[in-house]
């Protein structure tokens, strides 16, 4: 189970990274193509979809790395035991809302599948296909949050906290803007 | 429920969630859900999907992950190591001598890296030991590093600016261009302070002369020059209209890869590290943007921003008064929130107000970016202070005090662009045109 979950997060992060690289490649192809007089129709639509996929597919992976920001001001001052309670509360709220988010998104995408809605743009495909990235991304995010919740319930340090502390210790600040 | 009570309840809920350590994007979205569910008849789930999809499946937004990636690639090259040696021979003649390397090094590295904490840490790592060895004043060194580390977000290409442009729906290129002159002004103010300080304390600057010929100077700066050229190129293709912001960002990635390969810092591992780092950072920012966009749509339904804007307008505030109050609020917010959150959280509320008071939204972008810079310098959450504190082992008050003069230089810069808004708006208006948003 542990190995499966870790692979799931790594795979979704990898997929998001591929989307990022693909955005770059497509934009370059479009710009160079225009110079050569070749028009890449629909590249803009695909870039937009890839951007959404990049944002949402990486959610679970980024969350585990402790790079989704939050206000740590108060949390970091707590003693370990109260910190655990606070982490449980924060994870609980996040899990609840994550579940709601998944439901809202999945319901909408299900309807656009049922009513066979089509993308409005150059590329005429059913719109649920690119929109699936949001469903999959939010589902993996929910799994990751529940995973951490179980970890803290079993009195272990959450993975995102361990990752963040390791980065601080190594003097790596590249994840802040 | 009146608009006032409603907004206070939502604000209280947001504060509880944020302080409780709920991830910022989730906090924003949860407040939006509560607002829509209890204050309006609009279905929250449909709004949630439409804001999430609408804000992230956007061709304009694609510039963001690309600029982030460009920064991540250059961050991992040997650029930083050569920053000190490359810049030092050029700056030795100024009063304050090598202290100026801090300012200029941060300005250059910050434009490419886009993260002010990373800029501060990287330059400090190379410059601090060198300056200490030569006997420079530690306090002024730390202050200039902490402050100059933030220059990167004012000088384009800047990730914070892309976030603002997307959230405020103004042109990315115009905001980039608007940052140039204020960025130079701020660099001059920082360096000017160092010059003034050095002249006032003549004994505190060691007098070692680095004599070198032009040939040597160029030789040592050989990795800096391509980097500067890349920045100029990326901005130039946007200004001439030859490429859009997103395409320019893609060229930026290509150029960064070329520089990294040429300077020998590009292997499989560092390529993957830059790509994965960029993916995580972009994901974090875009998720906050999605949550904020949901909150904006909720705000539009409740009518809170409009009511607030009308209320502020009814007070007929002095323009400068409004700006002073907003600056105060942002400095306060900046003590607890990171820059991205600060911007996206407030745009939906503040922008209608600012527009009604007759301010240009591109100008306001520069104003807000300067305040984000200040936020990096104010304890307890000033990130640059934290970075230098961990690097030197000094306590945070010492570093904050050391950067106080530079903090005032930033406030001065804000006053300057408020009194002379043309500092920000002249360049974009001249090159792109006033009407084009």
Coordinates of C-alpha atoms in Angstrom, one line a residue:
Chain A
X1 CA 0.0 0.0 0.0
X2 CA 2.7 2.5 1.0
X3 CA 4.7 1.7 -2.1
X4 CA 1.6 2.1 -4.3
X5 CA 0.7 5.4 -2.8
X6 CA 4.2 6.8 -3.1
X7 CA 4.3 5.7 -6.7
X8 CA 0.9 7.3 -7.3
X9 CA 2.1 10.7 -6.0
X10 CA 5.4 10.5 -7.9
X11 CA 3.6 9.4 -11.1
X12 CA 1.1 12.3 -10.9
X13 CA 3.9 14.8 -10.3
X14 CA 5.8 13.3 -13.2
X15 CA 2.8 13.6 -15.4
X16 CA 2.3 17.3 -14.4
X17 CA 6.0 17.9 -15.2
X18 CA 5.5 16.4 -18.6
X19 CA 2.6 18.8 -19.1
X20 CA 4.9 21.7 -18.2
X21 CA 7.6 20.6 -20.7
X22 CA 4.9 20.0 -23.3
X23 CA 3.6 23.6 -22.9
X24 CA 7.1 24.9 -23.5
X25 CA 7.6 22.6 -26.6
X26 CA 4.2 23.6 -28.0
X27 CA 4.8 27.3 -27.5
X28 CA 8.2 27.1 -29.2
X29 CA 6.8 25.0 -32.0
X30 CA 4.0 27.6 -32.6
X31 CA 6.4 30.5 -32.5
X32 CA 8.9 28.9 -34.9
X33 CA 6.1 27.6 -37.1
X34 CA 4.7 31.1 -37.5
X35 CA 8.1 32.3 -38.7
X36 CA 8.1 29.5 -41.2
X37 CA 4.6 30.2 -42.3
X38 CA 3.0 27.1 -40.7
X39 CA 0.0 27.8 -38.6
X40 CA -0.5 25.4 -35.7
X41 CA -4.2 25.5 -35.2
X42 CA -5.6 24.8 -31.8
X43 CA -2.2 25.0 -30.1
X44 CA -3.5 27.7 -27.8
X45 CA -6.4 25.4 -26.6
X46 CA -4.0 22.5 -25.9
X47 CA -1.7 24.9 -24.0
X48 CA -4.6 26.0 -21.8
X49 CA -5.6 22.5 -21.1
X50 CA -2.0 21.5 -20.3
X51 CA -1.7 24.4 -17.9
X52 CA -4.8 23.2 -16.0
X53 CA -3.5 19.6 -16.0
X54 CA -0.1 20.8 -14.7
X55 CA -1.7 22.7 -11.9
X56 CA -4.1 20.0 -10.7
X57 CA -2.2 16.8 -11.4
X58 CA 0.7 18.0 -9.2
X59 CA -1.5 18.8 -6.2
X60 CA -0.9 15.6 -4.2
X61 CA 2.8 15.5 -5.0
X62 CA 3.3 19.2 -4.1
X63 CA 1.3 18.8 -0.9
X64 CA 3.5 15.9 0.2
X65 CA 6.5 18.0 -0.4
X66 CA 5.2 20.6 1.9
X67 CA 5.2 23.2 -0.8
X68 CA 1.6 24.2 -0.7
X69 CA 1.8 27.4 1.4
X70 CA 0.0 28.0 4.6
X71 CA 0.5 30.4 7.5
X72 CA 2.9 28.6 9.8
X73 CA 3.3 31.5 12.3
X74 CA 1.2 30.1 15.0
X75 CA 1.6 26.4 14.3
X76 CA 5.3 26.4 14.5
X77 CA 5.2 27.9 18.0
X78 CA 3.1 25.1 19.4
X79 CA 4.5 22.3 21.6
X80 CA 4.5 18.9 19.9
X81 CA 1.3 17.7 21.5
X82 CA -0.8 20.8 20.7
X83 CA 0.8 20.9 17.3
X84 CA -0.5 17.4 16.6
X85 CA -4.0 18.5 17.5
X86 CA -3.8 21.6 15.3
X87 CA -2.4 19.5 12.4
X88 CA -5.3 17.1 12.8
X89 CA -7.8 20.0 12.7
X90 CA -6.2 21.5 9.7
X91 CA -6.0 18.2 7.9
X92 CA -9.6 17.4 8.9
X93 CA -10.9 20.7 7.4
X94 CA -8.8 20.2 4.3
X95 CA -10.0 16.6 3.8
X96 CA -13.6 17.6 4.2
X97 CA -13.2 20.5 1.7
X98 CA -11.1 18.3 -0.6
X99 CA -13.9 15.8 -0.7
X100 CA -16.4 18.5 -1.5
X101 CA -14.1 19.8 -4.2
X102 CA -13.8 16.4 -5.8
X103 CA -17.6 15.9 -5.7
X104 CA -18.3 19.3 -7.2
X105 CA -15.8 18.9 -10.0
X106 CA -16.6 15.2 -10.7
X107 CA -20.4 16.1 -10.9
X108 CA -19.8 18.9 -13.4
X109 CA -17.5 16.8 -15.6
X110 CA -19.9 13.9 -15.4
X111 CA -22.7 16.1 -16.7
X112 CA -20.6 17.5 -19.5
X113 CA -19.9 13.8 -20.4
X114 CA -23.6 12.9 -20.2
X115 CA -24.7 15.8 -22.3
X116 CA -21.8 15.3 -24.7
X117 CA -20.6 18.9 -24.5
X118 CA -17.9 19.9 -27.0
X119 CA -14.9 22.2 -26.5
X120 CA -15.5 25.6 -28.0
X121 CA -12.4 26.4 -30.0
X122 CA -10.3 25.1 -32.7
X123 CA -10.2 21.6 -31.5
X124 CA -13.5 19.9 -31.4
X125 CA -13.3 17.2 -28.9
X126 CA -15.6 16.3 -25.9
X127 CA -14.7 18.8 -23.2
X128 CA -14.7 16.2 -20.5
X129 CA -11.5 14.8 -21.8
X130 CA -9.3 17.8 -20.8
X131 CA -11.4 18.4 -17.8
X132 CA -10.6 14.9 -16.4
X133 CA -7.2 16.3 -15.3
X134 CA -9.1 18.3 -12.5
X135 CA -11.0 15.2 -11.4
X136 CA -7.9 13.0 -11.3
X137 CA -5.8 15.7 -9.7
X138 CA -8.3 16.4 -6.9
X139 CA -8.8 12.7 -6.3
X140 CA -5.1 12.2 -5.8
X141 CA -5.0 15.3 -3.6
X142 CA -7.8 13.9 -1.4
X143 CA -5.9 10.6 -1.1
X144 CA -2.7 12.4 -0.1
X145 CA -4.6 14.5 2.5
X146 CA -6.2 11.3 4.0
X147 CA -2.9 9.6 3.9
X148 CA -1.3 12.4 6.0
X149 CA -4.3 12.4 8.3
X150 CA -3.8 8.7 9.0
X151 CA -0.1 9.3 9.6
X152 CA -0.8 12.0 12.2
X153 CA -3.5 9.9 13.8
X154 CA -0.8 7.2 14.3
X155 CA 1.3 9.8 16.1
X156 CA 3.8 10.3 13.3
X157 CA 5.2 13.5 11.9
X158 CA 3.4 14.4 8.7
X159 CA 5.5 14.0 5.5
X160 CA 5.0 17.6 4.4
X161 CA 6.5 18.8 7.7
X162 CA 9.5 16.5 7.5
X163 CA 10.1 17.6 3.9
X164 CA 9.9 21.3 4.9
X165 CA 12.3 20.9 7.8
X166 CA 14.7 19.1 5.6
X167 CA 14.7 21.9 3.1
X168 CA 15.2 24.5 5.7
X169 CA 18.1 22.6 7.2
X170 CA 19.7 22.3 3.8
X171 CA 19.3 26.1 3.2
X172 CA 17.1 25.6 0.2
X173 CA 14.6 28.4 -0.3
X174 CA 13.8 28.0 -3.9
X175 CA 10.2 27.1 -3.2
X176 CA 9.2 30.5 -2.0
X177 CA 8.4 33.4 -4.3
Chain B
X1 CA -27.8 40.1 6.9
X2 CA -26.3 43.4 5.9
X3 CA -23.3 43.5 3.6
X4 CA -21.1 44.7 6.5
X5 CA -22.0 41.9 8.9
X6 CA -21.6 39.4 6.0
X7 CA -18.2 40.6 5.2
X8 CA -17.1 40.6 8.8
X9 CA -18.3 37.0 9.3
X10 CA -16.5 35.9 6.1
X11 CA -13.3 37.7 7.2
X12 CA -13.4 36.1 10.6
X13 CA -13.9 32.7 9.1
X14 CA -10.9 33.3 6.7
X15 CA -8.7 34.4 9.7
X16 CA -9.6 31.3 11.7
X17 CA -8.8 29.0 8.8
X18 CA -5.5 30.7 7.9
X19 CA -4.2 30.9 11.5
X20 CA -5.3 27.3 12.0
X21 CA -2.8 26.3 9.4
X22 CA -5.3 25.2 6.7
X23 CA -3.5 25.5 3.3
X24 CA -4.2 28.9 1.9
X25 CA -5.8 27.9 -1.4
X26 CA -8.2 25.6 0.6
X27 CA -9.0 28.4 3.1
X28 CA -9.9 30.8 0.3
X29 CA -12.1 28.2 -1.5
X30 CA -13.8 27.2 1.8
X31 CA -14.7 30.8 2.6
X32 CA -16.0 31.3 -0.9
X33 CA -18.1 28.2 -0.5
X34 CA -19.6 29.5 2.8
X35 CA -20.3 32.9 1.3
X36 CA -22.1 31.4 -1.7
X37 CA -24.0 28.8 0.3
X38 CA -25.3 31.0 3.1
X39 CA -25.5 34.5 1.5
X40 CA -26.5 34.0 -2.1
X41 CA -28.8 31.7 -4.0
X42 CA -26.0 30.8 -6.5
X43 CA -25.0 27.1 -6.4
X44 CA -21.4 26.9 -5.0
X45 CA -20.5 23.6 -6.7
X46 CA -21.1 25.0 -10.2
X47 CA -19.2 28.2 -9.4
X48 CA -16.3 26.1 -7.9
X49 CA -15.8 24.2 -11.1
X50 CA -16.1 27.2 -13.3
X51 CA -13.7 29.3 -11.3
X52 CA -11.2 26.4 -11.0
X53 CA -11.4 25.5 -14.7
X54 CA -11.6 29.1 -15.9
X55 CA -8.6 30.3 -13.9
X56 CA -6.3 27.4 -14.6
X57 CA -7.2 26.3 -18.2
X58 CA -5.9 29.6 -19.4
X59 CA -3.5 30.3 -22.2
X60 CA -2.2 33.5 -20.5
X61 CA -1.5 31.6 -17.3
X62 CA 0.8 29.3 -19.2
X63 CA 3.5 32.0 -19.0
X64 CA 3.7 31.5 -15.2
X65 CA 5.0 27.9 -15.1
X66 CA 7.4 28.7 -17.9
X67 CA 8.9 31.7 -16.2
X68 CA 9.1 29.7 -13.0
X69 CA 11.0 27.0 -14.9
X70 CA 13.4 29.5 -16.5
X71 CA 14.3 30.7 -13.0
X72 CA 14.7 27.2 -11.7
X73 CA 17.1 26.3 -14.4
X74 CA 19.3 29.4 -14.0
X75 CA 19.1 29.0 -10.2
X76 CA 20.9 25.6 -10.6
X77 CA 23.7 26.8 -12.8
X78 CA 27.1 28.1 -11.6
X79 CA 25.8 31.7 -12.2
X80 CA 25.7 32.5 -8.5
X81 CA 29.2 31.4 -7.9
X82 CA 30.5 33.7 -10.6
X83 CA 28.3 36.6 -9.5
X84 CA 30.8 37.9 -6.9
X85 CA 34.0 37.6 -9.0
X86 CA 32.2 38.8 -12.1
X87 CA 30.8 42.0 -10.6
X88 CA 33.5 42.9 -8.1
X89 CA 36.0 44.4 -10.6
X90 CA 33.3 46.7 -12.0
X91 CA 32.2 48.2 -8.7
X92 CA 35.4 48.8 -6.7
X93 CA 35.6 52.5 -7.5
X94 CA 32.3 53.4 -5.8
X95 CA 32.4 54.6 -2.1
X96 CA 31.3 51.5 -0.3
X97 CA 33.2 49.3 -2.8
X98 CA 32.3 45.7 -2.8
X99 CA 29.1 46.3 -0.8
X100 CA 27.5 47.2 -4.1
X101 CA 28.0 43.7 -5.3
X102 CA 25.3 42.7 -2.9
X103 CA 22.8 45.1 -4.5
X104 CA 23.7 44.6 -8.1
X105 CA 24.2 40.8 -7.7
X106 CA 20.8 40.5 -6.1
X107 CA 19.2 42.6 -8.8
X108 CA 20.7 40.5 -11.6
X109 CA 20.1 37.1 -10.0
X110 CA 16.7 38.2 -8.8
X111 CA 15.5 39.0 -12.3
X112 CA 16.2 35.5 -13.4
X113 CA 15.3 33.6 -10.3
X114 CA 12.0 35.2 -9.4
X115 CA 12.2 34.1 -5.8
X116 CA 13.5 36.8 -3.4
X117 CA 14.4 34.4 -0.6
X118 CA 16.3 32.2 -3.0
X119 CA 18.1 35.2 -4.4
X120 CA 19.0 36.5 -1.0
X121 CA 20.3 33.1 0.1
X122 CA 22.3 32.5 -3.1
X123 CA 24.0 35.8 -3.2
X124 CA 24.6 35.9 0.6
X125 CA 26.2 32.5 0.3
X126 CA 28.9 33.8 -2.0
X127 CA 29.2 37.4 -0.9
X128 CA 29.0 37.2 2.9
X129 CA 32.2 35.1 3.4
X130 CA 34.1 37.2 0.9
X131 CA 33.1 40.5 2.4
X132 CA 33.7 39.3 5.9
X133 CA 37.2 38.1 5.0
X134 CA 38.0 41.6 3.6
X135 CA 36.6 43.3 6.8
X136 CA 33.5 44.9 5.6
X137 CA 30.9 46.1 8.1
X138 CA 28.6 43.2 8.8
X139 CA 25.5 45.2 9.6
X140 CA 25.4 47.1 6.4
X141 CA 26.2 43.9 4.5
X142 CA 23.3 42.0 6.0
X143 CA 20.9 45.0 5.5
X144 CA 21.8 45.4 1.9
X145 CA 21.5 41.7 1.2
X146 CA 18.1 41.4 2.9
X147 CA 16.7 44.4 1.0
X148 CA 18.3 43.8 -2.4
X149 CA 17.2 40.2 -2.4
X150 CA 13.7 41.5 -3.0
X151 CA 14.7 43.5 -6.1
X152 CA 14.1 40.5 -8.3
X153 CA 10.4 40.7 -8.0
X154 CA 10.3 44.3 -9.2
X155 CA 12.6 43.7 -12.2
X156 CA 11.0 41.7 -15.0
X157 CA 10.5 38.9 -15.7
X158 CA 8.9 38.4 -12.3
X159 CA 6.6 35.7 -11.2
X160 CA 4.8 37.9 -8.7
X161 CA 4.0 40.3 -11.5
X162 CA 2.5 37.5 -13.6
X163 CA 0.3 36.5 -10.7
X164 CA -0.9 40.1 -10.3
X165 CA -1.5 40.6 -14.0
X166 CA -3.5 37.3 -14.1
X167 CA -5.5 38.2 -11.0
X168 CA -6.1 41.8 -12.0
X169 CA -6.7 41.0 -15.7
X170 CA -4.1 43.5 -17.0
X171 CA -1.5 42.9 -19.6
X172 CA 1.6 40.9 -18.3
X173 CA 3.8 42.9 -20.7
X174 CA 2.6 46.2 -19.4
X175 CA 3.2 45.3 -15.8
X176 CA 6.7 44.0 -16.7
X177 CA 7.6 47.2 -18.4
X178 CA 6.1 49.3 -15.6
X179 CA 8.6 47.6 -13.2
X180 CA 11.7 48.7 -15.0
X181 CA 12.1 52.3 -13.9
X182 CA 11.0 51.8 -10.3
X183 CA 13.4 48.8 -10.2
X184 CA 16.3 51.1 -11.3
X185 CA 15.2 53.8 -8.9
X186 CA 15.2 51.3 -6.0
X187 CA 18.6 49.9 -7.0
X188 CA 19.9 53.5 -7.1
X189 CA 18.4 54.2 -3.7
X190 CA 20.0 51.1 -2.2
X191 CA 23.4 51.9 -3.7
X192 CA 22.9 55.6 -2.9
X193 CA 22.4 54.7 0.7
X194 CA 25.6 52.6 0.7
X195 CA 27.5 55.5 -0.9
X196 CA 26.2 57.9 1.7
X197 CA 26.9 55.5 4.5
X198 CA 30.5 54.9 3.3
X199 CA 31.1 58.6 3.0
X200 CA 29.8 59.2 6.5
X201 CA 31.8 56.3 8.0
X202 CA 35.1 56.6 6.0
X203 CA 37.0 54.2 8.3
X204 CA 34.6 51.3 7.8
X205 CA 35.3 50.5 4.2
X206 CA 38.5 48.5 3.7
X207 CA 40.6 50.0 0.9
X208 CA 41.7 47.0 -1.1
X209 CA 41.9 47.8 -4.7
X210 CA 41.1 45.2 -7.3
X211 CA 43.0 46.4 -10.2
X212 CA 42.1 44.6 -13.4
X213 CA 42.1 45.3 -17.1
X214 CA 39.0 45.3 -19.3
X215 CA 40.0 42.0 -20.7
X216 CA 40.0 40.4 -17.2
X217 CA 36.8 42.1 -16.3
X218 CA 35.0 40.6 -19.3
X219 CA 36.7 37.3 -18.8
X220 CA 35.4 37.1 -15.2
X221 CA 31.9 38.2 -16.2
X222 CA 31.6 35.9 -19.1
X223 CA 28.7 33.9 -17.6
X224 CA 26.9 37.0 -16.4
X225 CA 26.7 38.7 -19.8
X226 CA 24.7 35.9 -21.6
X227 CA 22.3 35.9 -18.6
X228 CA 21.7 39.7 -18.9
X229 CA 21.3 39.3 -22.6
X230 CA 18.7 36.6 -22.1
X231 CA 16.6 38.9 -19.9
X232 CA 16.9 41.8 -22.3
X233 CA 16.0 39.4 -25.2
X234 CA 12.9 38.0 -23.3
X235 CA 11.6 41.5 -22.6
X236 CA 12.5 42.8 -26.0
X237 CA 10.5 40.1 -28.0
X238 CA 7.5 41.0 -25.9
X239 CA 7.8 44.7 -26.4
X240 CA 8.2 44.5 -30.1
X241 CA 5.1 42.4 -30.3
X242 CA 7.2 39.7 -31.9
X243 CA 6.1 37.2 -29.3
X244 CA 3.4 37.0 -26.7
X245 CA 4.3 36.8 -23.0
X246 CA 3.8 33.0 -23.0
X247 CA 6.0 32.6 -26.1
X248 CA 8.7 34.8 -24.7
X249 CA 8.6 32.7 -21.5
X250 CA 9.2 29.6 -23.7
X251 CA 12.2 31.3 -25.4
X252 CA 13.4 32.2 -21.9
X253 CA 13.3 28.5 -20.9
X254 CA 15.2 27.6 -24.1
X255 CA 17.8 30.4 -23.5
X256 CA 18.2 29.3 -19.9
X257 CA 18.8 25.7 -20.9
X258 CA 21.4 26.9 -23.5
X259 CA 23.2 29.0 -20.9
X260 CA 23.2 26.2 -18.4
X261 CA 24.5 23.8 -21.0
X262 CA 27.2 26.2 -22.1
X263 CA 28.4 27.0 -18.6
X264 CA 28.5 23.2 -17.9
X265 CA 25.9 23.2 -15.2
X266 CA 23.3 21.1 -17.1
X267 CA 23.1 17.4 -16.6
X268 CA 20.2 15.0 -16.4
X269 CA 19.9 15.4 -12.6
X270 CA 19.8 19.2 -12.6
X271 CA 17.4 19.3 -15.5
X272 CA 15.0 17.0 -13.7
X273 CA 15.4 18.9 -10.5
X274 CA 14.6 22.2 -12.2
X275 CA 11.6 20.7 -14.0
X276 CA 10.2 19.1 -10.8
X277 CA 10.9 22.2 -8.7
X278 CA 9.1 24.3 -11.3
X279 CA 6.2 21.9 -11.3
X280 CA 5.7 22.2 -7.6
X281 CA 6.1 25.9 -7.4
X282 CA 3.7 26.5 -10.3
X283 CA 1.2 24.1 -8.8
X284 CA 1.3 25.9 -5.5
X285 CA 0.7 29.3 -7.2
X286 CA -1.9 28.2 -9.6
X287 CA -3.9 26.4 -6.9
X288 CA -3.9 29.6 -4.9
X289 CA -5.1 31.4 -8.0
X290 CA -7.9 28.9 -8.5
X291 CA -9.0 29.3 -4.9
X292 CA -8.8 33.1 -5.1
X293 CA -10.8 33.1 -8.4
X294 CA -13.5 31.1 -6.6
X295 CA -13.5 33.6 -3.8
X296 CA -13.7 36.5 -6.4
X297 CA -16.8 35.0 -8.0
X298 CA -18.3 34.6 -4.5
X299 CA -17.5 38.2 -3.8
X300 CA -19.1 39.3 -7.0
X301 CA -22.3 37.6 -6.0
X302 CA -22.4 39.0 -2.6
X303 CA -21.7 42.5 -3.8
X304 CA -19.2 43.2 -1.0
X305 CA -16.4 44.8 -3.2
X306 CA -18.9 47.1 -4.9
X307 CA -20.4 48.2 -1.6
X308 CA -17.0 48.7 -0.2
X309 CA -15.8 50.7 -3.2
X310 CA -18.9 52.9 -3.1
X311 CA -18.5 53.4 0.7
X312 CA -14.8 54.4 0.2
X313 CA -15.8 56.7 -2.7
X314 CA -18.6 58.3 -0.6
X315 CA -15.9 59.3 2.0
X316 CA -14.3 61.2 -0.8
X317 CA -10.9 60.3 0.5
X318 CA -7.8 62.1 -0.5
X319 CA -6.0 60.0 -3.1
X320 CA -2.8 59.9 -1.1
X321 CA -4.7 59.1 2.1
X322 CA -6.2 56.0 0.4
X323 CA -2.8 54.9 -0.8
X324 CA -1.3 55.5 2.7
X325 CA -4.0 53.4 4.3
X326 CA -3.7 50.7 1.8
X327 CA 0.1 50.7 2.2
X328 CA -0.4 50.3 6.0
X329 CA -2.8 47.4 5.5
X330 CA -0.5 45.6 3.1
X331 CA 2.5 46.0 5.4
X332 CA 0.4 44.5 8.2
X333 CA -0.8 41.6 5.9
X334 CA 2.8 41.1 4.9
X335 CA 3.8 40.2 8.4
X336 CA 1.7 37.0 8.2
X337 CA 1.1 36.2 4.5
X338 CA 3.4 35.4 1.6
X339 CA 3.4 37.7 -1.5
X340 CA 1.3 35.5 -3.8
X341 CA -1.5 35.1 -1.2
X342 CA -1.4 38.8 -0.3
X343 CA -2.0 39.8 -3.9
X344 CA -4.7 37.3 -4.9
X345 CA -6.5 37.6 -1.6
X346 CA -7.0 41.3 -2.0
X347 CA -7.4 42.0 -5.7
X348 CA -11.1 41.2 -5.7
X349 CA -11.8 43.6 -2.9
X350 CA -9.3 46.3 -3.4
X351 CA -9.2 46.7 -7.2
X352 CA -12.7 48.1 -7.6
X353 CA -11.9 50.6 -4.9
X354 CA -8.6 51.6 -6.4
X355 CA -10.1 51.9 -9.9
X356 CA -12.9 54.1 -8.6
X357 CA -10.4 56.4 -6.9
X358 CA -8.8 56.9 -10.3
X359 CA -5.6 54.8 -10.1
X360 CA -4.2 53.0 -13.0
X361 CA -4.2 49.2 -12.5
X362 CA -0.8 48.7 -14.0
X363 CA 0.6 51.4 -11.6
X364 CA -1.2 49.7 -8.7
X365 CA 0.6 46.5 -9.7
X366 CA 4.0 48.1 -9.1
X367 CA 2.7 49.6 -5.8
X368 CA 1.6 46.2 -4.6
X369 CA 4.8 44.5 -5.7
X370 CA 6.9 47.1 -3.7
X371 CA 4.8 46.3 -0.7
X372 CA 5.3 42.6 -1.2
X373 CA 9.1 43.4 -1.2
X374 CA 8.7 45.3 2.1
X375 CA 6.8 42.3 3.5
X376 CA 9.9 40.2 3.0
X377 CA 11.8 42.5 5.3
X378 CA 9.3 42.8 8.2
X379 CA 9.4 40.3 11.1
X380 CA 8.1 37.9 12.2
X381 CA 7.5 36.4 8.7
X382 CA 9.9 38.4 6.6
X383 CA 11.5 35.6 4.7
X384 CA 14.7 37.4 3.8
X385 CA 15.3 38.2 7.5
X386 CA 14.7 34.5 8.3
X387 CA 17.1 33.4 5.5
X388 CA 20.0 35.7 6.7
X389 CA 19.2 34.8 10.3
X390 CA 19.8 31.1 9.7
X391 CA 22.9 31.8 7.5
X392 CA 24.7 34.0 10.0
X393 CA 23.4 32.8 13.4
X394 CA 22.4 36.3 14.4
X395 CA 19.0 36.8 15.8
X396 CA 16.1 38.2 13.7
X397 CA 16.0 41.6 15.5
X398 CA 19.6 42.2 14.6
X399 CA 19.0 41.5 10.9
X400 CA 15.8 43.5 10.9
X401 CA 17.5 46.4 12.5
X402 CA 20.4 46.1 10.0
X403 CA 17.9 46.3 7.1
X404 CA 15.9 49.2 8.6
X405 CA 17.6 51.9 6.5
X406 CA 16.9 49.9 3.4
X407 CA 13.3 49.5 4.5
X408 CA 13.0 53.3 4.5
X409 CA 14.5 53.5 1.1
X410 CA 11.7 51.2 -0.1
X411 CA 9.1 53.4 1.6
X412 CA 10.7 56.4 -0.1
X413 CA 10.4 54.5 -3.4
X414 CA 6.7 54.0 -2.8
X415 CA 6.3 57.7 -2.0
X416 CA 8.2 58.5 -5.2
X417 CA 6.0 56.4 -7.5
X418 CA 2.9 57.7 -5.8
X419 CA 3.9 61.3 -6.3
X420 CA 5.2 60.6 -9.8
X421 CA 3.1 57.8 -11.2
X422 CA 4.8 58.3 -14.5
X423 CA 7.8 56.5 -13.2
X424 CA 5.8 53.3 -13.6
X425 CA 3.3 54.1 -16.3
X426 CA 5.5 56.1 -18.8
X427 CA 7.4 53.2 -20.2
X428 CA 4.5 50.8 -20.8
X429 CA 2.2 53.6 -22.1
X430 CA 4.9 54.8 -24.5
X431 CA 5.8 51.3 -25.8
X432 CA 2.4 49.6 -25.7
X433 CA -0.1 52.4 -25.7
X434 CA -2.4 53.8 -23.0
X435 CA -5.6 52.2 -24.1
X436 CA -4.4 48.7 -24.4
X437 CA -5.0 46.9 -21.1

